[in-house]
Coordinates of C-alpha atoms in Angstrom, one line a residue:
Chain A
X736 CA -9.6 -68.1 0.6
X737 CA -9.0 -65.3 3.1
X738 CA -11.8 -62.8 3.5
X739 CA -11.6 -59.3 5.1
X740 CA -14.8 -57.5 6.1
X741 CA -14.8 -53.9 7.3
X742 CA -17.8 -52.7 9.2
X743 CA -18.2 -56.3 10.3
X744 CA -20.1 -55.4 13.5
X745 CA -22.9 -53.7 11.6
X746 CA -26.2 -55.4 10.8
X747 CA -25.3 -56.3 7.3
X748 CA -21.7 -57.3 8.3
X749 CA -23.0 -59.7 10.9
X750 CA -25.4 -61.3 8.5
X751 CA -22.7 -61.6 5.9
X752 CA -20.4 -63.4 8.4
X753 CA -23.2 -65.8 9.4
X754 CA -23.9 -66.6 5.7
X755 CA -20.2 -67.1 4.9
X756 CA -19.7 -69.5 7.9
X757 CA -22.7 -71.4 6.8
X758 CA -21.7 -71.6 3.1
X759 CA -18.0 -72.3 3.9
X760 CA -17.2 -71.3 0.4
X761 CA -17.3 -68.1 -1.7
X762 CA -17.0 -67.5 -5.4
X763 CA -16.2 -71.2 -5.9
X764 CA -13.4 -71.3 -3.3
X765 CA -13.2 -72.8 0.2
X766 CA -13.0 -70.2 3.0
X767 CA -10.0 -70.6 5.2
X768 CA -10.1 -67.4 7.2
X769 CA -12.3 -64.4 7.8
X770 CA -10.9 -61.2 9.3
X771 CA -13.4 -58.8 10.8
X772 CA -12.8 -55.1 11.4
X773 CA -15.0 -52.4 13.0
X774 CA -14.7 -49.4 15.2
X775 CA -16.3 -51.5 17.9
X776 CA -15.2 -55.0 18.6
X777 CA -17.0 -57.4 16.2
X778 CA -18.3 -60.8 17.5
X779 CA -16.1 -63.7 16.4
X780 CA -18.5 -66.6 15.8
X781 CA -16.7 -70.0 15.9
X782 CA -16.7 -72.4 12.9
X783 CA -14.7 -75.6 12.5
X784 CA -11.8 -75.1 10.1
X785 CA -12.3 -71.4 9.5
X786 CA -10.1 -69.0 11.4
X787 CA -12.1 -65.9 12.5
X788 CA -10.2 -62.9 13.8
X789 CA -11.4 -59.6 15.0
X790 CA -9.7 -56.2 14.6
X791 CA -10.9 -53.0 16.3
X792 CA -10.1 -49.4 15.5
X793 CA -10.3 -46.4 13.2
X794 CA -9.8 -47.5 9.6
X795 CA -8.5 -44.0 8.7
X796 CA -5.8 -44.1 11.5
X797 CA -2.2 -44.4 10.3
X798 CA -1.3 -48.1 9.8
X799 CA -4.7 -49.5 10.4
X800 CA -5.5 -50.4 6.8
X801 CA -2.0 -51.8 6.2
X802 CA -2.4 -54.2 9.2
X803 CA -5.7 -55.5 7.7
X804 CA -4.0 -56.0 4.3
X805 CA -0.8 -57.6 5.7
X806 CA -2.2 -61.1 5.1
X807 CA -3.3 -60.2 1.6
X808 CA -7.0 -61.2 1.8
X809 CA -8.3 -62.5 -1.5
X810 CA -11.7 -60.9 -1.0
X811 CA -12.4 -57.6 0.7
X812 CA -15.9 -56.5 1.7
X813 CA -15.7 -52.8 2.5
X814 CA -18.9 -52.1 4.4
X815 CA -17.5 -49.7 7.0
X816 CA -19.2 -46.3 7.2
X817 CA -20.9 -43.6 9.2
X818 CA -24.6 -43.6 8.4
X819 CA -26.4 -40.8 6.7
X820 CA -27.9 -39.0 9.7
X821 CA -24.6 -39.0 11.5
X822 CA -22.5 -37.9 8.5
X823 CA -24.9 -34.9 8.2
X824 CA -24.6 -33.9 11.9
X825 CA -20.9 -34.6 12.2
X826 CA -19.2 -33.2 9.2
X827 CA -15.6 -34.2 10.1
X828 CA -16.5 -37.7 11.2
X829 CA -18.4 -38.4 8.0
X830 CA -15.5 -37.3 5.7
X831 CA -12.9 -39.0 7.9
X832 CA -14.7 -42.4 8.0
X833 CA -16.5 -42.6 4.7
X834 CA -14.0 -40.8 2.5
X835 CA -10.6 -41.0 4.2
X836 CA -11.3 -44.5 5.6
X837 CA -12.1 -45.8 2.1
X838 CA -9.2 -44.1 0.5
X839 CA -6.8 -45.4 3.1
X840 CA -8.0 -48.9 2.7
X841 CA -7.8 -48.7 -1.1
X842 CA -4.3 -47.2 -0.9
X843 CA -3.2 -50.0 1.4
X844 CA -4.4 -52.5 -1.2
X845 CA -2.7 -50.6 -4.0
X846 CA 0.6 -50.5 -2.2
X847 CA 0.4 -54.2 -1.3
X848 CA 0.6 -54.7 -5.1
X849 CA -1.7 -57.7 -5.5
X850 CA -5.2 -57.7 -7.1
X851 CA -8.0 -58.8 -4.8
X852 CA -11.7 -58.4 -5.4
X853 CA -13.0 -55.4 -3.4
X854 CA -16.8 -55.2 -2.9
X855 CA -17.8 -51.8 -1.7
X856 CA -21.3 -50.9 -0.3
X857 CA -22.3 -47.6 -1.8
X858 CA -25.8 -46.2 -1.5
X859 CA -28.7 -44.8 -3.5
X860 CA -27.9 -41.7 -1.5
X861 CA -25.5 -40.8 -4.3
X862 CA -28.6 -39.6 -6.2
X863 CA -30.4 -36.3 -5.5
X864 CA -33.7 -34.7 -6.6
X865 CA -35.3 -34.0 -9.0
X866 CA -35.7 -37.4 -10.6
X867 CA -37.5 -39.0 -13.5
X868 CA -40.3 -41.3 -12.5
X869 CA -37.9 -44.3 -12.8
X870 CA -34.2 -43.6 -12.4
X871 CA -32.2 -45.2 -15.2
X872 CA -28.7 -46.6 -14.7
X873 CA -27.2 -43.7 -16.7
X874 CA -28.7 -41.0 -14.5
X875 CA -26.2 -38.6 -13.0
X876 CA -25.5 -38.8 -9.2
X877 CA -26.0 -35.4 -7.6
X878 CA -26.0 -36.2 -3.8
X879 CA -27.9 -33.9 -1.5
X880 CA -26.2 -35.2 1.7
X881 CA -22.6 -35.4 2.8
X882 CA -23.1 -39.2 3.2
X883 CA -24.1 -39.4 -0.5
X884 CA -21.2 -37.2 -1.5
X885 CA -18.7 -39.4 0.4
X886 CA -20.1 -42.6 -1.1
X887 CA -19.9 -41.0 -4.6
X888 CA -16.3 -40.0 -4.0
X889 CA -15.4 -43.5 -2.8
X890 CA -17.2 -45.0 -5.9
X891 CA -15.0 -42.8 -8.1
X892 CA -11.9 -44.0 -6.4
X893 CA -13.0 -47.7 -6.7
X894 CA -13.5 -47.3 -10.4
X895 CA -10.2 -45.6 -11.0
X896 CA -8.2 -48.0 -8.8
X897 CA -9.9 -50.9 -10.7
X898 CA -9.1 -49.3 -14.1
X899 CA -5.5 -48.9 -13.0
X900 CA -5.3 -52.6 -12.0
X901 CA -4.7 -52.0 -8.3
X902 CA -7.6 -54.2 -7.4
X903 CA -10.8 -55.6 -9.0
X904 CA -13.6 -53.5 -7.5
X905 CA -17.4 -53.8 -7.6
X906 CA -19.5 -51.1 -6.0
X907 CA -23.1 -51.9 -5.1
X908 CA -25.5 -49.1 -4.4
X909 CA -27.8 -50.5 -1.8
X910 CA -31.4 -49.3 -1.6
X911 CA -32.7 -48.8 1.9
X912 CA -32.3 -52.1 3.7
X913 CA -35.6 -52.9 5.3
X914 CA -36.7 -54.4 7.7
X915 CA -33.6 -53.7 9.8
X916 CA -33.7 -55.9 12.9
X917 CA -32.8 -54.6 16.4
X918 CA -32.6 -51.1 17.6
X919 CA -32.8 -48.0 15.3
X920 CA -29.5 -46.6 14.1
X921 CA -28.9 -42.9 13.3
X922 CA -29.8 -43.3 9.6
X923 CA -32.5 -40.8 8.5
X924 CA -34.1 -43.8 6.8
X925 CA -34.6 -45.6 10.1
X926 CA -38.4 -45.1 10.1
X927 CA -38.9 -47.2 7.0
X928 CA -38.0 -50.2 9.2
X929 CA -39.4 -49.1 12.5
X930 CA -42.9 -48.7 11.2
X931 CA -42.8 -52.4 10.3
X932 CA -40.6 -53.8 13.1
X933 CA -42.1 -52.1 16.2
X934 CA -45.7 -52.8 15.4
X935 CA -44.8 -56.5 14.8
X936 CA -43.5 -56.4 18.4
X937 CA -46.7 -54.9 19.6
X938 CA -45.0 -51.5 20.0
X939 CA -45.9 -48.1 18.7
X940 CA -43.9 -46.6 15.8
X941 CA -43.6 -43.0 14.6
X942 CA -44.0 -42.2 10.9
X943 CA -42.3 -38.8 10.4
X944 CA -43.1 -38.3 6.6
X945 CA -46.2 -38.4 4.4
X946 CA -47.6 -41.8 3.3
X947 CA -47.1 -40.7 -0.3
X948 CA -43.3 -40.9 -0.1
X949 CA -42.0 -43.4 -2.6
X950 CA -38.8 -45.3 -1.8
X951 CA -37.0 -48.5 -2.8
X952 CA -36.2 -51.3 -0.4
X953 CA -34.6 -54.7 -0.2
X954 CA -34.4 -57.1 2.7
X955 CA -31.2 -57.7 4.8
X956 CA -31.3 -61.2 3.2
X957 CA -31.1 -59.6 -0.3
X958 CA -28.3 -57.2 0.8
X959 CA -26.2 -60.3 1.7
X960 CA -27.2 -61.9 -1.6
X961 CA -26.0 -58.7 -3.4
X962 CA -22.6 -59.0 -1.6
X963 CA -22.2 -62.7 -2.4
X964 CA -23.1 -62.0 -6.1
X965 CA -20.7 -59.1 -6.2
X966 CA -17.9 -61.3 -4.8
X967 CA -18.4 -64.0 -7.4
X968 CA -19.1 -62.0 -10.5
X969 CA -16.7 -62.0 -13.5
X970 CA -15.2 -58.5 -13.6
X971 CA -15.1 -58.6 -17.4
X972 CA -18.9 -58.9 -17.4
X973 CA -19.1 -55.7 -15.2
X974 CA -16.9 -53.7 -17.6
X975 CA -15.4 -50.3 -16.7
X976 CA -18.5 -49.0 -15.0
X977 CA -17.9 -50.6 -11.6
X978 CA -20.7 -49.1 -9.6
X979 CA -24.1 -50.7 -9.9
X980 CA -27.5 -49.6 -8.7
X981 CA -29.0 -52.6 -6.9
X982 CA -32.6 -53.7 -7.6
X983 CA -35.3 -53.5 -4.9
X984 CA -39.0 -53.0 -4.3
X985 CA -40.2 -49.4 -5.1
X986 CA -43.3 -48.6 -3.0
X987 CA -45.0 -45.7 -1.2
X988 CA -45.0 -45.7 2.6
X989 CA -48.8 -46.2 2.3
X990 CA -48.1 -49.4 0.3
X991 CA -45.7 -50.5 3.0
X992 CA -48.4 -50.2 5.6
X993 CA -51.0 -51.9 3.4
X994 CA -48.5 -54.8 3.0
X995 CA -48.1 -54.9 6.7
X996 CA -51.8 -55.1 7.2
X997 CA -52.1 -58.0 4.7
X998 CA -49.3 -59.9 6.4
X999 CA -50.1 -59.1 10.1
X1000 CA -53.5 -57.5 10.3
X1001 CA -54.9 -54.1 11.2
X1002 CA -54.3 -54.4 14.9
X1003 CA -50.6 -54.2 14.0
X1004 CA -50.8 -51.3 11.6
X1005 CA -52.9 -49.3 14.1
X1006 CA -49.7 -49.0 16.2
X1007 CA -48.2 -46.6 13.5
X1008 CA -48.6 -42.9 14.6
X1009 CA -48.1 -40.1 12.1
X1010 CA -45.9 -37.4 13.6
X1011 CA -44.5 -35.2 10.9
X1012 CA -40.8 -34.3 11.5
X1013 CA -39.4 -31.4 9.5
X1014 CA -35.8 -32.5 9.8
X1015 CA -36.4 -36.0 8.5
X1016 CA -38.6 -34.7 5.8
X1017 CA -36.0 -32.2 4.7
X1018 CA -33.6 -35.1 4.0
X1019 CA -36.2 -37.7 2.7
X1020 CA -37.8 -35.4 0.2
X1021 CA -34.6 -35.3 -1.8
X1022 CA -34.1 -39.0 -1.8
X1023 CA -34.5 -41.1 -4.9
X1024 CA -37.7 -43.0 -5.5
X1025 CA -37.7 -45.9 -8.0
X1026 CA -34.8 -47.4 -10.0
X1027 CA -34.6 -49.3 -13.2
X1028 CA -31.5 -51.2 -12.0
X1029 CA -31.3 -52.9 -15.4
X1030 CA -27.6 -53.7 -15.4
X1031 CA -27.7 -55.2 -11.9
X1032 CA -30.6 -57.4 -12.8
X1033 CA -28.9 -58.5 -16.0
X1034 CA -25.8 -59.3 -14.0
X1035 CA -27.7 -61.6 -11.7
X1036 CA -28.4 -59.4 -8.7
X1037 CA -31.9 -60.2 -7.3
X1038 CA -34.2 -58.7 -4.7
X1039 CA -37.7 -59.3 -3.5
X1040 CA -40.7 -58.8 -5.9
X1041 CA -43.1 -57.2 -3.3
X1042 CA -43.0 -55.5 0.1
X1043 CA -45.1 -58.4 1.4
X1044 CA -42.1 -60.6 0.6
X1045 CA -39.8 -58.2 2.5
X1046 CA -42.0 -58.4 5.6
X1047 CA -42.2 -62.2 5.4
X1048 CA -38.4 -62.4 5.1
X1049 CA -38.2 -60.3 8.3
X1050 CA -40.6 -62.6 10.1
X1051 CA -38.8 -65.7 9.0
X1052 CA -35.3 -64.4 9.7
X1053 CA -35.8 -62.4 12.9
X1054 CA -39.1 -63.5 14.5
X1055 CA -38.7 -67.3 14.0
X1056 CA -41.4 -67.4 11.4
Chain B
X838 CA -13.5 -6.8 -4.3
X839 CA -10.5 -9.1 -3.6
X840 CA -10.0 -12.0 -6.1
X841 CA -7.9 -15.1 -5.6
X842 CA -6.8 -17.2 -8.6
X843 CA -5.1 -20.6 -8.2
X844 CA -3.3 -22.0 -11.2
X845 CA -2.8 -18.4 -12.2
X846 CA 0.4 -19.1 -14.2
X847 CA -1.4 -21.4 -16.6
X848 CA -2.7 -20.4 -19.9
X849 CA -6.3 -19.8 -18.9
X850 CA -5.2 -18.1 -15.6
X851 CA -3.0 -15.6 -17.4
X852 CA -5.8 -14.7 -19.8
X853 CA -8.3 -14.4 -17.0
X854 CA -5.9 -12.0 -15.2
X855 CA -5.5 -9.9 -18.3
X856 CA -9.3 -9.7 -18.8
X857 CA -9.9 -8.7 -15.1
X858 CA -7.3 -6.0 -15.2
X859 CA -8.9 -4.7 -18.4
X860 CA -12.4 -4.8 -17.0
X861 CA -11.4 -3.5 -13.6
X862 CA -14.7 -4.9 -12.3
X863 CA -16.3 -8.3 -11.8
X864 CA -19.9 -9.3 -11.0
X865 CA -20.8 -5.6 -10.7
X866 CA -18.1 -4.7 -8.2
X867 CA -14.9 -2.8 -8.6
X868 CA -11.7 -5.0 -8.3
X869 CA -9.4 -3.8 -5.5
X870 CA -6.9 -6.7 -5.4
X871 CA -6.0 -9.9 -7.2
X872 CA -4.0 -12.6 -5.5
X873 CA -2.3 -15.1 -7.8
X874 CA -1.1 -18.5 -6.8
X875 CA 0.7 -21.3 -8.7
X876 CA 3.3 -23.9 -8.3
X877 CA 5.6 -21.7 -10.4
X878 CA 5.8 -18.0 -9.9
X879 CA 3.0 -16.3 -11.7
X880 CA 3.7 -13.0 -13.5
X881 CA 2.3 -9.9 -11.7
X882 CA 1.1 -7.5 -14.4
X883 CA 0.8 -3.9 -13.1
X884 CA -2.5 -2.0 -13.1
X885 CA -3.2 1.4 -11.5
X886 CA -5.3 1.1 -8.4
X887 CA -5.4 -2.7 -8.4
X888 CA -3.0 -4.6 -6.1
X889 CA -1.6 -7.7 -7.7
X890 CA 0.3 -10.1 -5.5
X891 CA 1.9 -13.5 -6.3
X892 CA 2.1 -16.6 -4.1
X893 CA 4.1 -19.6 -5.1
X894 CA 4.0 -23.2 -3.8
X895 CA 2.2 -26.4 -3.3
X896 CA -1.5 -25.8 -2.6
X897 CA -1.8 -29.1 -0.8
X898 CA 1.1 -28.3 1.6
X899 CA 0.2 -27.6 5.2
X900 CA -0.8 -23.9 5.7
X901 CA -0.7 -23.0 2.0
X902 CA -4.4 -22.7 1.5
X903 CA -5.0 -20.9 4.8
X904 CA -2.4 -18.2 3.8
X905 CA -4.3 -17.6 0.6
X906 CA -7.6 -17.3 2.4
X907 CA -6.3 -15.1 5.2
X908 CA -7.4 -11.9 3.5
X909 CA -10.9 -13.4 2.8
X910 CA -11.1 -13.0 -1.0
X911 CA -14.6 -12.4 -2.2
X912 CA -14.2 -14.4 -5.3
X913 CA -12.0 -17.5 -5.8
X914 CA -11.2 -18.9 -9.1
X915 CA -9.8 -22.4 -8.5
X916 CA -8.0 -23.3 -11.7
X917 CA -5.0 -25.2 -10.3
X918 CA -4.5 -28.7 -11.5
X919 CA -2.2 -31.3 -13.0
X920 CA -3.3 -32.0 -16.6
X921 CA -4.7 -35.3 -17.8
X922 CA -1.6 -36.8 -19.3
X923 CA 0.5 -36.0 -16.2
X924 CA -2.2 -37.2 -13.8
X925 CA -2.2 -40.5 -15.7
X926 CA 1.6 -41.1 -15.6
X927 CA 2.1 -39.7 -12.1
X928 CA -0.6 -41.2 -9.9
X929 CA 0.5 -39.7 -6.6
X930 CA 1.0 -36.2 -8.0
X931 CA -2.4 -36.2 -9.7
X932 CA -4.3 -37.1 -6.5
X933 CA -2.2 -34.8 -4.4
X934 CA -2.8 -31.7 -6.6
X935 CA -6.2 -32.3 -8.1
X936 CA -7.9 -33.9 -5.2
X937 CA -6.0 -33.0 -2.0
X938 CA -5.2 -29.5 -3.3
X939 CA -8.9 -28.8 -4.0
X940 CA -10.0 -30.3 -0.7
X941 CA -7.4 -28.3 1.3
X942 CA -8.5 -25.1 -0.4
X943 CA -12.2 -25.8 0.2
X944 CA -11.5 -26.7 3.8
X945 CA -9.5 -23.5 4.4
X946 CA -12.5 -21.5 3.1
X947 CA -14.9 -23.6 5.2
X948 CA -12.9 -22.9 8.3
X949 CA -12.6 -19.2 7.6
X950 CA -16.3 -19.2 8.0
X951 CA -17.3 -16.6 5.4
X952 CA -19.1 -17.4 2.1
X953 CA -17.3 -16.4 -1.0
X954 CA -18.1 -17.4 -4.5
X955 CA -15.8 -20.3 -5.7
X956 CA -15.5 -21.0 -9.4
X957 CA -13.9 -24.3 -10.1
X958 CA -12.7 -25.5 -13.5
X959 CA -13.8 -29.1 -13.9
X960 CA -13.5 -30.9 -17.2
X961 CA -15.5 -33.0 -19.6
X962 CA -13.0 -35.7 -18.7
X963 CA -15.5 -36.6 -15.9
X964 CA -17.3 -38.5 -18.6
X965 CA -16.3 -41.9 -20.0
X966 CA -17.4 -44.1 -22.9
X967 CA -19.8 -45.4 -24.1
X968 CA -21.9 -42.3 -24.9
X969 CA -25.1 -41.4 -26.6
X970 CA -24.7 -39.3 -29.7
X971 CA -25.3 -36.1 -27.8
X972 CA -24.5 -36.2 -24.1
X973 CA -27.4 -34.7 -22.0
X974 CA -26.8 -32.7 -18.8
X975 CA -28.2 -35.6 -16.8
X976 CA -25.8 -38.2 -18.1
X977 CA -23.7 -40.0 -15.5
X978 CA -20.0 -39.2 -15.1
X979 CA -17.9 -42.4 -15.3
X980 CA -14.4 -41.1 -15.8
X981 CA -11.8 -43.3 -17.5
X982 CA -8.8 -41.3 -16.4
X983 CA -7.4 -40.5 -13.0
X984 CA -7.7 -36.8 -14.0
X985 CA -11.4 -37.2 -14.7
X986 CA -11.8 -39.1 -11.4
X987 CA -10.1 -36.3 -9.4
X988 CA -12.2 -33.6 -11.1
X989 CA -15.4 -35.6 -10.4
X990 CA -14.4 -35.9 -6.7
X991 CA -13.6 -32.2 -6.4
X992 CA -17.0 -31.5 -8.1
X993 CA -18.7 -33.6 -5.4
X994 CA -17.0 -31.7 -2.7
X995 CA -17.9 -28.3 -4.3
X996 CA -21.5 -29.3 -4.3
X997 CA -21.6 -30.5 -0.8
X998 CA -19.7 -27.6 0.6
X999 CA -22.1 -25.3 -1.2
X1000 CA -25.1 -27.1 0.1
X1001 CA -23.8 -26.9 3.6
X1002 CA -23.3 -23.1 3.2
X1003 CA -19.5 -23.1 3.5
X1004 CA -19.2 -21.2 0.2
X1005 CA -21.1 -20.5 -2.9
X1006 CA -19.6 -22.8 -5.6
X1007 CA -20.0 -23.1 -9.3
X1008 CA -18.2 -25.9 -11.2
X1009 CA -17.7 -25.5 -14.9
X1010 CA -16.8 -28.5 -17.0
X1011 CA -14.6 -27.1 -19.7
X1012 CA -14.5 -28.7 -23.1
X1013 CA -11.1 -28.9 -24.7
X1014 CA -9.7 -25.4 -24.9
X1015 CA -8.5 -24.9 -28.5
X1016 CA -6.5 -23.3 -29.9
X1017 CA -4.0 -23.2 -27.0
X1018 CA -1.3 -20.7 -27.7
X1019 CA 2.4 -21.3 -27.0
X1020 CA 4.1 -24.6 -26.4
X1021 CA 2.2 -27.9 -26.0
X1022 CA 1.6 -29.0 -22.4
X1023 CA 1.3 -32.6 -21.2
X1024 CA -2.4 -32.9 -21.8
X1025 CA -3.3 -35.8 -24.0
X1026 CA -5.6 -33.4 -25.8
X1027 CA -2.7 -31.3 -27.0
X1028 CA -2.8 -32.4 -30.6
X1029 CA -6.3 -30.8 -31.1
X1030 CA -4.5 -27.4 -30.8
X1031 CA -1.1 -28.2 -32.3
X1032 CA -2.7 -29.4 -35.6
X1033 CA -4.0 -25.8 -36.0
X1034 CA -1.3 -23.8 -34.2
X1035 CA 1.8 -25.2 -35.7
X1036 CA 0.7 -25.1 -39.4
X1037 CA -0.4 -21.5 -38.9
X1038 CA 3.2 -20.8 -37.9
X1039 CA 4.5 -22.7 -41.0
X1040 CA 5.5 -25.7 -38.9
X1041 CA 4.6 -29.4 -39.2
X1042 CA 2.2 -30.9 -36.7
X1043 CA 1.5 -34.5 -35.9
X1044 CA -2.1 -35.9 -35.8
X1045 CA -2.0 -39.1 -33.6
X1046 CA -5.6 -40.1 -34.0
X1047 CA -8.0 -40.8 -36.8
X1048 CA -9.8 -37.9 -38.6
X1049 CA -13.1 -39.4 -37.6
X1050 CA -12.6 -38.5 -33.9
X1051 CA -15.4 -36.2 -32.6
X1052 CA -14.6 -33.8 -29.9
X1053 CA -16.0 -30.5 -28.4
X1054 CA -13.9 -27.4 -28.3
X1055 CA -14.1 -23.8 -27.1
X1056 CA -11.6 -21.0 -27.5
X1057 CA -9.4 -19.6 -24.6
X1058 CA -11.5 -16.4 -25.0
X1059 CA -14.7 -18.5 -24.4
X1060 CA -13.0 -20.2 -21.4
X1061 CA -12.4 -16.8 -19.8
X1062 CA -16.0 -15.8 -20.7
X1063 CA -17.2 -18.9 -18.9
X1064 CA -15.2 -18.0 -15.8
X1065 CA -16.6 -14.4 -15.8
X1066 CA -20.1 -15.7 -16.2
X1067 CA -19.7 -18.2 -13.4
X1068 CA -18.4 -15.5 -11.2
X1069 CA -21.4 -13.3 -11.7
X1070 CA -24.2 -15.7 -11.9
X1071 CA -27.0 -15.8 -9.2
X1072 CA -26.5 -19.0 -7.2
X1073 CA -30.2 -19.4 -6.8
X1074 CA -30.5 -19.7 -10.6
X1075 CA -28.0 -22.5 -10.6
X1076 CA -29.8 -24.4 -7.9
X1077 CA -28.4 -27.4 -6.0
X1078 CA -26.7 -29.0 -9.1
X1079 CA -23.6 -26.8 -9.0
X1080 CA -21.5 -28.4 -11.8
X1081 CA -22.3 -27.4 -15.3
X1082 CA -21.2 -28.8 -18.6
X1083 CA -20.1 -25.9 -20.7
X1084 CA -21.1 -25.4 -24.3
X1085 CA -18.7 -25.7 -27.2
X1086 CA -18.3 -26.7 -30.9
X1087 CA -18.6 -30.4 -31.5
X1088 CA -16.6 -31.4 -34.6
X1089 CA -14.6 -34.2 -36.1
X1090 CA -10.8 -33.8 -36.5
X1091 CA -11.5 -33.9 -40.2
X1092 CA -13.9 -30.9 -39.8
X1093 CA -11.2 -29.0 -37.8
X1094 CA -8.8 -29.5 -40.7
X1095 CA -11.4 -28.4 -43.3
X1096 CA -12.1 -25.3 -41.2
X1097 CA -8.4 -24.6 -41.1
X1098 CA -8.2 -25.0 -44.9
X1099 CA -11.1 -22.5 -45.3
X1100 CA -9.5 -20.0 -43.0
X1101 CA -5.8 -20.4 -44.0
X1102 CA -5.6 -22.4 -47.2
X1103 CA -4.3 -25.8 -48.2
X1104 CA -0.7 -24.9 -48.0
X1105 CA -1.2 -24.7 -44.3
X1106 CA -3.2 -28.0 -43.8
X1107 CA -0.6 -29.9 -45.8
X1108 CA 1.7 -29.4 -42.8
X1109 CA -0.4 -31.9 -40.8
X1110 CA 1.2 -35.4 -40.7
X1111 CA -0.9 -38.4 -39.6
X1112 CA 1.2 -40.5 -37.3
X1113 CA -1.1 -42.8 -35.3
X1114 CA -0.1 -43.1 -31.6
X1115 CA -1.6 -46.0 -29.6
X1116 CA -1.1 -44.4 -26.2
X1117 CA -2.9 -41.2 -27.2
X1118 CA -5.6 -43.2 -29.0
X1119 CA -6.1 -45.4 -25.9
X1120 CA -7.1 -42.2 -23.9
X1121 CA -8.9 -40.3 -26.6
X1122 CA -11.2 -43.1 -27.7
X1123 CA -12.9 -43.0 -24.3
X1124 CA -13.4 -39.3 -24.4
X1125 CA -16.8 -37.7 -24.8
X1126 CA -17.9 -36.4 -28.1
X1127 CA -20.8 -33.9 -28.3
X1128 CA -22.7 -32.2 -25.4
X1129 CA -26.2 -30.8 -25.2
X1130 CA -25.0 -28.3 -22.5
X1131 CA -28.6 -27.1 -22.2
X1132 CA -28.5 -25.8 -18.6
X1133 CA -25.3 -23.8 -19.2
X1134 CA -26.7 -22.2 -22.4
X1135 CA -29.9 -21.3 -20.6
X1136 CA -27.8 -19.8 -17.8
X1137 CA -26.0 -17.5 -20.2
X1138 CA -22.7 -19.4 -20.9
X1139 CA -21.8 -18.9 -24.6
X1140 CA -19.1 -20.4 -26.9
X1141 CA -18.3 -20.2 -30.6
X1142 CA -20.8 -21.4 -33.2
X1143 CA -18.2 -23.0 -35.6
X1144 CA -14.6 -24.2 -35.6
X1145 CA -13.9 -21.5 -38.2
X1146 CA -14.8 -19.0 -35.5
X1147 CA -12.4 -20.7 -33.0
X1148 CA -9.5 -20.5 -35.5
X1149 CA -10.3 -16.8 -36.2
X1150 CA -10.3 -16.1 -32.4
X1151 CA -6.8 -17.6 -32.2
X1152 CA -5.6 -15.6 -35.2
X1153 CA -7.0 -12.4 -33.6
X1154 CA -5.8 -13.0 -30.1
X1155 CA -2.4 -14.6 -30.7
X1156 CA -1.3 -13.8 -34.2
X1157 CA -2.3 -10.1 -34.3
X1158 CA -5.1 -10.8 -36.7

């Protein structure tokens, strides 16, 4: 099996590559090759018997997608995207990468006339306030960011291209992935991770929103698990509604901090400083809160059961336990 | 006030023009000029004191939208589109006209940097089976045609461009417009009109689906009423969810035929021949049935109360009473 991963230099992309090289198989088939693509050069980890190639460039540029599809990858993970904060400040870039990049890739697959599985990472940002207390699978997406709009449009394409038989797509709406390792990115959701990550490193972290904010999270480990499940699932089980809201842990920011205190103690949580930020709040207040995610759970997508578990996963995976 | 209408040569476009020339005002302002655009040359009816100009061409072609926006129309009715049947058989044309055409127009308005009202005709084709018995306003759109996909994507753009302040958009999801006058178009929904229209002219009509099919209809007169209401509504009342499902009359095909018999007699309904067609059925079986349309009703959008009324509107408007 040949695998293509766009956005491979991103956090989730790198973890997915590591997992695939460790598993050496996907969806019951042996992995022969992995092609990685990103706007910056992705690392190319070595693995005996698996060819790993890197491609660098703008996915929406003429010919870029065609080059990636030339070797007809059996499995395509389309993770590439400009994050929410950046898509909001840079209108043109967001539409170019998140909408045109996806469409160009999907069209290259369509025109290559074979029928690979395409796994697309959408986002809960497709939803916009007001919400019921728990958002059901059949709730309408009314995004309140350009990022969410672009993800919704790519979801619609994914469904239509699947219905027409151009490829076999599965869209997974990721909750906020937390705890993100490494440096903050430009996502407006960055603070959800930094209030856990920085204090665990003995550093101060800023909380820009009220503790009452409710949000749904899953660990990077769960995000990779979602991708692996989406790659292996029988398309007939998914049916015509190809975009699935993933499960996660719905908690208030206050509950996140309580979990951190349980796991790491109050000396750690004391490093969180509350500094309200109007710009972040303006975005976050329209974000969805809790999800039912019934279809995804029934289809075998699993996440953590508590925020304590999410913190422990971070400590195990990033801080050597 | 200067008005621009795309898709002005279509059935709804022509009726809208006639209504505007008769009213001579819109949203409380006197109409000074109406610019008409279509892929075929629109008629340019004369009216004292109102300038009516026609533009012909491909809306998605380079420079076409910019030319239409050059005189900064205060009110833009974006009706242009390839119909459902054609968008399904001609993949490239559908995406080019319905998606790229809308995006090009919206971008021309964005770059002109003024903030007109934009009224966009979407469609209940954004919804896909299975459905609850009555579809609520918050039900998720999962289109099962390329046409519905393209309309959904344009809706998403309309919302985002409105949120960003590029224009003040209102999207109206039209139910099937029935009874369409004149010749059938390529819409898969054409038979809903022809089984009424042709028998009223003493001609045979073919019914390609079972009489049990439930569908929602509004007259061309109501469609124009929706457009006028959307043009005049206070955007603050609409709020951030800019795409509204319009009201209509939800009936079975059997009930349509019973209404026709009440209005015109059994000699007329005997002209309907049932000839099942698998291709039409494949599309129609995934179409939505009945809508709540609560928000639209509360916002003052009104349609007929019965299918008898819809038939009478056709007889009054098209057959001279």
